[in-house]
Structures are given as C-alpha cells and as structure tokens.
C-alpha cells in the first residue's frame, strides 16, 4: 500500500487515496483492533459536559414532541447515548463494531443496522469524530441526510487539520502528519472551511445567527445561554464541530 495524499477539487479536503473497502473496514473494527484495549480506553475517559448542555438545548427545542429521536452515528461505547437517554431522547446507535453495538444494546439503546429503513426519522443526528475514518464520507452523509427529519439538526465534528500543509512542508512524512492522516485510521483531513463547503454541497447548511437566536426563547439558563453564544461564534468562524440543518 502506498501513502498518497490527494486534494478534493470541490472542497479542497485532503484524503488518503488507498484505503480499505467496506469489508476491510468491518475487519478492522471487528477483528484487527483490540476490542478490550479500546473499551478500557473509552470507558476511562470523562464525559464531555458540553455534550449534556447541547443535548439539553436541543431537547428543549423539541419540547413539543413527547420523545424526540436521536441517532449517534459511530456511537462507540455509549458516552453520548447515556447522556441522550438522560435527556429523554428516543436513542438509536450505529457502529461498525459488533462489540460496541452489543454494549449499546445492553444499555437499552436501539441498534440501527440499515439507515435506509429510517427515512426522515431522526430529529437529531450526532456524528462526532467519525467522518475522518470513512472511505466513502459523501455517500454516508447523503444517507444520514435522508434520515434527518424535517426541521432536524445534525452535529458534525472532526479533528482540525488546518496545519496539515504546513506540517508536510516543514517535516515531510512525520509523526505530526500521521496524527492527521494515517492508513486505516484518519483517512480524511478537514478544516473548518473544507467541512462547511463539503457539507453544504450535500444540501446541509450550518446554523446561522437567527437559528441560534430562536433557541434563546425556550427558557435557557445562564450556562446554556453562554454555551449557545460560543456556538454562534464558532459556527461563524473556523470550528470543526458544527451544527447543520437541512437546506432542501
């Protein structure tokens, strides 16, 4: 396998040319990686409290629904899904790893095997640190968009690889470069700009100022209001953790 980096003509995202096919990806996440080591790593990590704040805001936004639907795509070992359940979402999970799906099922999470069976179903779709691992991210995003309910939101977060070009010029093939692009792991490298451009071409748009201002009218506390203010600034800047809505 050669190490070859290409740049997308449409959005300028960088990606590795030679990657595993779907069968190879399933082997990677079910057989080649040490599941016990991964479980110990993720179970020992503290829960990001900002996730709780964000889900609380989204839950209030959908307060007219008895139990809004949420999909954690690439759910891992359930850090987000446990918060989702606490915030009274009807929670679903998708992951290539059978061990991670088994862990989620034991926690009472509904496992999704085929997203095509959930057209326009999910009020909120969470895709955190997943897109950089996918061999076919555009195809996956189109499928996720087709599963997003009318008026729903999608959260996309990826590592920020804005320094990739500089790292390559300075050091060539280096540890810094491999942290952003490495075979079988991070095979796509996004920046805030390329993430926005790429997602918008799929018919999704980042939440704007008026979208966020609309959320201020749902009885938020001080912490939630501060959190939303930061999200407004980040969505208008170069963040690689953004909220999107369907544009068509």
CSV table of C-alpha atoms in Angstrom, one decimal:
chain,number,residue,atom,x,y,z
A,1,UNK,CA,0.0,0.0,0.0
A,2,UNK,CA,1.4,3.4,-1.0
A,3,UNK,CA,0.9,6.6,1.1
A,4,UNK,CA,-0.6,9.0,-1.3
A,5,UNK,CA,-2.5,12.2,-0.3
A,6,UNK,CA,-4.9,13.8,-2.7
A,7,UNK,CA,-7.0,17.1,-2.5
A,8,UNK,CA,-10.7,17.2,-3.4
A,9,UNK,CA,-11.3,19.5,-6.4
A,10,UNK,CA,-14.7,20.6,-5.0
A,11,UNK,CA,-14.0,21.3,-1.3
A,12,UNK,CA,-10.1,21.1,-1.0
A,13,UNK,CA,-10.4,18.4,1.7
A,14,UNK,CA,-7.3,16.2,1.9
A,15,UNK,CA,-7.6,12.4,1.9
A,16,UNK,CA,-5.6,9.2,1.5
A,17,UNK,CA,-6.0,7.6,-1.9
A,18,UNK,CA,-5.6,4.0,-1.0
A,19,UNK,CA,-8.0,2.9,1.7
A,20,UNK,CA,-9.8,-0.2,2.9
A,21,UNK,CA,-13.1,-1.2,1.2
A,22,UNK,CA,-16.2,-1.9,3.2
A,23,UNK,CA,-15.2,-5.5,4.0
A,24,UNK,CA,-11.8,-4.3,5.1
A,25,UNK,CA,-13.3,-1.7,7.4
A,26,UNK,CA,-15.5,-4.2,9.1
A,27,UNK,CA,-12.5,-6.5,9.6
A,28,UNK,CA,-10.6,-3.5,11.0
A,29,UNK,CA,-13.2,-2.6,13.6
A,30,UNK,CA,-14.3,-6.2,14.5
A,31,UNK,CA,-11.1,-8.3,14.3
A,32,UNK,CA,-7.9,-6.4,13.8
A,33,UNK,CA,-8.3,-3.8,16.6
A,34,UNK,CA,-8.0,-5.0,20.2
A,35,UNK,CA,-11.6,-4.6,21.5
A,36,UNK,CA,-10.6,-4.9,25.2
A,37,UNK,CA,-8.0,-2.2,24.8
A,38,UNK,CA,-10.4,0.1,23.1
A,39,UNK,CA,-13.1,-0.4,25.7
A,40,UNK,CA,-10.7,0.3,28.5
A,41,UNK,CA,-9.5,3.5,26.7
A,42,UNK,CA,-13.0,4.9,26.1
A,43,UNK,CA,-14.6,3.8,29.4
A,44,UNK,CA,-11.8,5.6,31.3
A,45,UNK,CA,-12.4,8.9,29.5
A,46,UNK,CA,-14.5,11.6,31.4
A,47,UNK,CA,-17.8,12.6,29.7
A,48,UNK,CA,-17.7,16.0,28.0
A,49,UNK,CA,-20.1,18.2,29.9
A,50,UNK,CA,-20.7,20.4,26.9
A,51,UNK,CA,-22.5,17.4,25.3
A,52,UNK,CA,-25.0,17.5,28.1
A,53,UNK,CA,-25.6,21.2,27.6
A,54,UNK,CA,-26.0,20.8,23.9
A,55,UNK,CA,-28.5,17.9,24.2
A,56,UNK,CA,-30.4,19.8,26.9
A,57,UNK,CA,-30.8,22.7,24.5
A,58,UNK,CA,-31.8,20.5,21.6
A,59,UNK,CA,-34.3,18.7,23.8
A,60,UNK,CA,-36.0,21.9,24.8
A,61,UNK,CA,-36.1,23.0,21.2
A,62,UNK,CA,-38.2,19.8,20.5
A,63,UNK,CA,-40.3,20.2,23.7
A,64,UNK,CA,-43.5,19.9,21.6
A,65,UNK,CA,-42.6,16.2,21.0
A,66,UNK,CA,-43.0,13.6,23.7
A,67,UNK,CA,-39.7,12.0,22.9
A,68,UNK,CA,-37.5,13.3,20.0
A,69,UNK,CA,-35.4,10.8,18.1
A,70,UNK,CA,-31.6,10.8,18.2
A,71,UNK,CA,-29.1,8.8,16.3
A,72,UNK,CA,-25.5,8.5,17.5
A,73,UNK,CA,-23.7,7.5,14.3
A,74,UNK,CA,-20.4,5.9,15.1
A,75,UNK,CA,-21.5,5.5,18.7
A,76,UNK,CA,-18.5,3.7,20.2
A,77,UNK,CA,-19.1,2.6,23.8
A,78,UNK,CA,-22.0,4.9,24.5
A,79,UNK,CA,-20.7,8.1,26.0
A,80,UNK,CA,-23.2,10.2,24.2
A,81,UNK,CA,-26.1,7.8,24.2
A,82,UNK,CA,-26.1,7.7,28.0
A,83,UNK,CA,-26.5,11.5,28.1
A,84,UNK,CA,-29.2,11.2,25.4
A,85,UNK,CA,-31.2,8.8,27.4
A,86,UNK,CA,-30.9,11.1,30.5
A,87,UNK,CA,-32.3,13.9,28.4
A,88,UNK,CA,-35.3,11.8,27.3
A,89,UNK,CA,-34.4,11.2,23.7
A,90,UNK,CA,-35.5,8.1,21.9
A,91,UNK,CA,-32.0,7.0,21.3
A,92,UNK,CA,-30.5,4.9,18.5
A,93,UNK,CA,-26.9,3.9,17.7
A,94,UNK,CA,-25.0,2.8,14.6
A,95,UNK,CA,-21.5,1.4,14.7
A,96,UNK,CA,-19.4,-1.0,12.5
A,97,UNK,CA,-18.1,-2.7,15.6
A,98,UNK,CA,-20.3,-5.6,16.8
A,99,UNK,CA,-18.8,-5.4,20.3
A,100,UNK,CA,-19.7,-1.7,20.6
A,101,UNK,CA,-23.3,-2.4,19.3
A,102,UNK,CA,-23.6,-5.2,21.9
A,103,UNK,CA,-22.5,-2.8,24.6
A,104,UNK,CA,-25.1,-0.2,23.5
A,105,UNK,CA,-27.9,-2.8,23.3
A,106,UNK,CA,-27.2,-3.9,26.9
A,107,UNK,CA,-27.7,-0.3,27.9
A,108,UNK,CA,-31.1,-0.2,26.3
A,109,UNK,CA,-30.1,1.6,23.1
A,110,UNK,CA,-31.8,0.6,19.8
A,111,UNK,CA,-29.3,-0.5,17.3
A,112,UNK,CA,-29.6,0.7,13.7
A,113,UNK,CA,-28.3,-1.8,11.0
A,114,UNK,CA,-29.6,-0.1,7.9
A,115,UNK,CA,-30.3,3.7,7.8
A,116,UNK,CA,-32.4,3.3,4.7
A,117,UNK,CA,-35.1,1.9,6.9
A,118,UNK,CA,-35.4,5.3,8.7
A,119,UNK,CA,-36.3,7.9,6.1
A,120,UNK,CA,-36.8,11.4,7.6
A,121,UNK,CA,-36.9,9.9,11.0
A,122,UNK,CA,-34.3,11.4,13.3
A,123,UNK,CA,-34.7,14.8,14.9
A,124,UNK,CA,-31.0,15.0,15.9
A,125,UNK,CA,-28.1,13.1,14.3
A,126,UNK,CA,-24.7,13.1,16.1
A,127,UNK,CA,-21.6,12.4,14.1
A,128,UNK,CA,-18.6,13.0,16.4
A,129,UNK,CA,-15.0,12.1,15.3
A,130,UNK,CA,-16.3,9.7,12.6
A,131,UNK,CA,-16.0,11.3,9.2
A,132,UNK,CA,-12.2,11.3,9.2
A,133,UNK,CA,-12.3,7.4,9.4
A,134,UNK,CA,-14.7,6.8,6.4
A,135,UNK,CA,-13.7,5.6,3.0
A,136,UNK,CA,-16.9,7.0,1.5
A,137,UNK,CA,-17.9,10.1,3.6
A,138,UNK,CA,-20.0,11.7,0.9
A,139,UNK,CA,-22.1,8.6,0.4
A,140,UNK,CA,-22.6,8.3,4.2
A,141,UNK,CA,-23.5,11.9,4.6
A,142,UNK,CA,-26.2,11.6,1.9
A,143,UNK,CA,-27.6,8.6,3.7
A,144,UNK,CA,-27.6,10.5,7.0
A,145,UNK,CA,-29.3,13.5,5.4
A,146,UNK,CA,-32.1,11.2,4.1
A,147,UNK,CA,-32.6,10.0,7.7
A,148,UNK,CA,-32.9,13.5,9.1
A,149,UNK,CA,-36.4,14.6,9.9
A,150,UNK,CA,-37.9,17.9,8.7
A,151,UNK,CA,-36.7,20.6,11.0
A,152,UNK,CA,-34.0,18.3,12.4
A,153,UNK,CA,-30.3,19.1,13.2
A,154,UNK,CA,-27.1,17.3,12.6
A,155,UNK,CA,-23.9,17.8,14.6
A,156,UNK,CA,-20.7,17.0,12.8
A,157,UNK,CA,-17.3,17.2,14.5
A,158,UNK,CA,-13.9,16.2,13.1
A,159,UNK,CA,-10.2,16.8,14.0
A,160,UNK,CA,-9.0,20.2,12.8
A,161,UNK,CA,-6.3,19.6,10.3
A,162,UNK,CA,-5.6,23.2,9.3
A,163,UNK,CA,-1.9,22.8,9.9
A,164,UNK,CA,-1.6,19.7,7.6
A,165,UNK,CA,0.1,21.6,4.6
A,166,UNK,CA,2.5,23.4,6.9
A,167,UNK,CA,3.4,20.2,8.7
A,168,UNK,CA,4.2,18.4,5.4
A,169,UNK,CA,6.3,21.3,4.1
A,170,UNK,CA,8.2,21.5,7.4
A,171,UNK,CA,8.8,17.8,8.1
A,172,UNK,CA,7.5,15.7,5.2
A,173,UNK,CA,6.3,12.3,6.4
A,174,UNK,CA,6.3,12.9,10.2
A,175,UNK,CA,4.5,11.9,13.4
A,176,UNK,CA,2.6,15.2,13.2
A,177,UNK,CA,1.4,14.4,9.7
A,178,UNK,CA,0.4,10.9,10.6
A,179,UNK,CA,-1.7,12.2,13.5
A,180,UNK,CA,-3.9,13.9,10.8
A,181,UNK,CA,-3.6,11.3,8.0
A,182,UNK,CA,-2.7,7.7,8.7
A,183,UNK,CA,-3.6,4.4,6.9
A,184,UNK,CA,-6.6,2.6,8.4
A,185,UNK,CA,-7.3,5.4,10.9
A,186,UNK,CA,-7.6,9.0,9.9
A,187,UNK,CA,-8.0,8.9,6.2
A,188,UNK,CA,-9.7,12.3,5.6
A,189,UNK,CA,-8.4,15.6,6.8
A,190,UNK,CA,-10.8,18.5,7.3
A,191,UNK,CA,-10.5,22.2,8.2
A,192,UNK,CA,-13.4,24.4,9.3
A,193,UNK,CA,-13.7,25.8,5.8
A,194,UNK,CA,-13.5,22.5,3.9
A,195,UNK,CA,-16.0,20.9,6.3
A,196,UNK,CA,-18.5,23.7,5.7
A,197,UNK,CA,-18.0,23.6,1.9
A,198,UNK,CA,-18.2,19.8,1.7
A,199,UNK,CA,-21.4,19.6,3.8
A,200,UNK,CA,-23.1,22.4,2.0
A,201,UNK,CA,-22.6,20.6,-1.3
A,202,UNK,CA,-24.7,17.7,0.2
A,203,UNK,CA,-27.6,20.1,0.9
A,204,UNK,CA,-27.0,20.9,4.5
A,205,UNK,CA,-26.3,24.4,5.9
A,206,UNK,CA,-24.5,25.5,9.1
A,207,UNK,CA,-26.9,27.1,11.7
A,208,UNK,CA,-26.7,30.8,11.4
A,209,UNK,CA,-27.3,33.7,13.9
A,210,UNK,CA,-31.1,33.7,13.6
A,211,UNK,CA,-31.2,29.9,14.1
A,212,UNK,CA,-29.4,30.3,17.4
A,213,UNK,CA,-31.4,33.4,18.4
A,214,UNK,CA,-34.5,31.3,18.0
A,215,UNK,CA,-33.2,28.9,20.6
A,216,UNK,CA,-32.9,31.7,23.2
A,217,UNK,CA,-36.7,31.8,23.5
A,218,UNK,CA,-37.0,28.4,25.1
A,219,UNK,CA,-36.2,29.3,28.7
A,220,UNK,CA,-32.5,28.7,28.9
A,221,UNK,CA,-30.3,29.0,32.0
A,222,UNK,CA,-27.2,31.2,32.2
A,223,UNK,CA,-24.8,28.3,31.4
A,224,UNK,CA,-26.9,27.3,28.4
A,225,UNK,CA,-27.0,30.8,27.1
A,226,UNK,CA,-23.2,31.2,27.4
A,227,UNK,CA,-22.8,27.9,25.6
A,228,UNK,CA,-25.0,29.0,22.8
A,229,UNK,CA,-23.2,32.3,22.4
A,230,UNK,CA,-19.9,30.3,22.0
A,231,UNK,CA,-21.6,28.1,19.4
A,232,UNK,CA,-22.7,31.2,17.4
A,233,UNK,CA,-19.2,32.5,17.3
A,234,UNK,CA,-17.7,29.1,16.3
A,235,UNK,CA,-20.2,28.4,13.6
A,236,UNK,CA,-19.4,31.7,12.0
A,237,UNK,CA,-15.6,31.1,12.3
A,238,UNK,CA,-13.5,28.1,11.6
A,239,UNK,CA,-14.6,25.4,14.0
A,240,UNK,CA,-14.6,21.8,13.0
A,241,UNK,CA,-17.5,21.0,15.4
A,242,UNK,CA,-20.6,22.4,13.8
A,243,UNK,CA,-24.4,22.2,13.9
A,244,UNK,CA,-26.2,21.8,10.5
A,245,UNK,CA,-29.8,21.8,9.2
A,246,UNK,CA,-31.3,20.5,6.0
A,247,UNK,CA,-31.4,23.2,3.3
A,248,UNK,CA,-33.6,21.2,0.8
